[in-house]
Amino acid sequence: MDMRRLVGGNFARLRQAKGLTQEDVEARSGFSQQYISGLERGQRNPTIITLYELAQALGVSHVELITPQNDET
Amino acid sequence: MDMRRLVGGNFARLRQAKGLTQEDVEARSGFSQQYISGLERGQRNPTIITLYELAQALGVSHVELITPQNDET
């Protein structure tokens, strides 16, 4: 399983579901728009602590960020 | 939430439930007994790719490794 694509895809989906832009996430967290962009493209390999902080930035559970969707299993 | 303690505690619990020692995990994976010991004591901050490899080493889902139990929420 490609964990980077899994987490990146989940992050993009959950961010959009909240009606947030990458810039919005930057403004409410310590993550730059550039970092978020790379994450969503499957180019980042965050640690579990960063995963938790990313979930906090979106207001979701870290478990949601790492759980495969139907088309990702 | 202390992610290192969460994942470390889950790893120890799931490892013991499988009847495996830390040495058994070392023998069936690329992780040293020393790494596993530190992980279980909440001293490691693995990336999501390493989290997946740790789950593979135990034969569990990576989601199980990162999901809070009742007494950890």
PDB file of C-alpha atoms in Angstrom, chain A residues 1 3-4 6-7 44-52 62-63 66-68, chain B residues 1 3-4 6-7 44-52 62-63 66-68:
ATOM      1  CA  MET A   1       0.000   0.000   0.000  1.00  0.00           C
ATOM      2  CA  MET A   3       0.860   5.213   2.436  1.00  0.00           C
ATOM      3  CA  ARG A   4       1.835   8.600   1.061  1.00  0.00           C
ATOM      4  CA  LEU A   6      -3.393   7.116   0.951  1.00  0.00           C
ATOM      5  CA  VAL A   7      -2.865   9.902   3.475  1.00  0.00           C
ATOM      6  CA  ARG A  44       5.313  13.457   1.870  1.00  0.00           C
ATOM      7  CA  ASN A  45       5.985  10.805   4.462  1.00  0.00           C
ATOM      8  CA  PRO A  46       4.846  12.392   7.738  1.00  0.00           C
ATOM      9  CA  THR A  47       5.600  10.927  11.140  1.00  0.00           C
ATOM     10  CA  ILE A  48       2.739   9.850  13.380  1.00  0.00           C
ATOM     11  CA  ILE A  49       3.094  13.077  15.388  1.00  0.00           C
ATOM     12  CA  THR A  50       2.798  15.142  12.207  1.00  0.00           C
ATOM     13  CA  LEU A  51      -0.144  12.993  11.115  1.00  0.00           C
ATOM     14  CA  TYR A  52      -1.916  13.963  14.317  1.00  0.00           C
ATOM     15  CA  HIS A  62      -5.998  11.053  12.682  1.00  0.00           C
ATOM     16  CA  VAL A  63      -7.597   7.635  12.140  1.00  0.00           C
ATOM     17  CA  ILE A  66      -4.977   6.918   7.472  1.00  0.00           C
ATOM     18  CA  THR A  67      -7.983   4.672   6.830  1.00  0.00           C
ATOM     19  CA  PRO A  68      -8.276   3.286   3.274  1.00  0.00           C
TER      20      PRO A  68
ATOM     21  CA  MET B   1      -2.689  12.818  22.339  1.00  0.00           C
ATOM     22  CA  MET B   3       1.008   9.398  19.429  1.00  0.00           C
ATOM     23  CA  ARG B   4       4.241   7.649  20.384  1.00  0.00           C
ATOM     24  CA  LEU B   6      -0.489   5.245  21.543  1.00  0.00           C
ATOM     25  CA  VAL B   7       1.304   3.367  18.772  1.00  0.00           C
ATOM     26  CA  ARG B  44       9.851   6.360  18.632  1.00  0.00           C
ATOM     27  CA  ASN B  45       8.070   8.587  16.148  1.00  0.00           C
ATOM     28  CA  PRO B  46       7.749   6.394  13.019  1.00  0.00           C
ATOM     29  CA  THR B  47       6.685   7.766   9.650  1.00  0.00           C
ATOM     30  CA  ILE B  48       3.502   6.461   8.047  1.00  0.00           C
ATOM     31  CA  ILE B  49       5.560   4.187   5.787  1.00  0.00           C
ATOM     32  CA  THR B  50       7.317   2.695   8.820  1.00  0.00           C
ATOM     33  CA  LEU B  51       3.948   2.380  10.572  1.00  0.00           C
ATOM     34  CA  TYR B  52       2.761   0.233   7.680  1.00  0.00           C
ATOM     35  CA  HIS B  62      -1.837  -0.243  10.235  1.00  0.00           C
ATOM     36  CA  VAL B  63      -5.180   1.241  11.302  1.00  0.00           C
ATOM     37  CA  ILE B  66      -2.942   3.865  15.451  1.00  0.00           C
ATOM     38  CA  THR B  67      -6.500   3.540  16.775  1.00  0.00           C
ATOM     39  CA  PRO B  68      -6.996   4.616  20.409  1.00  0.00           C
TER      40      PRO B  68
END
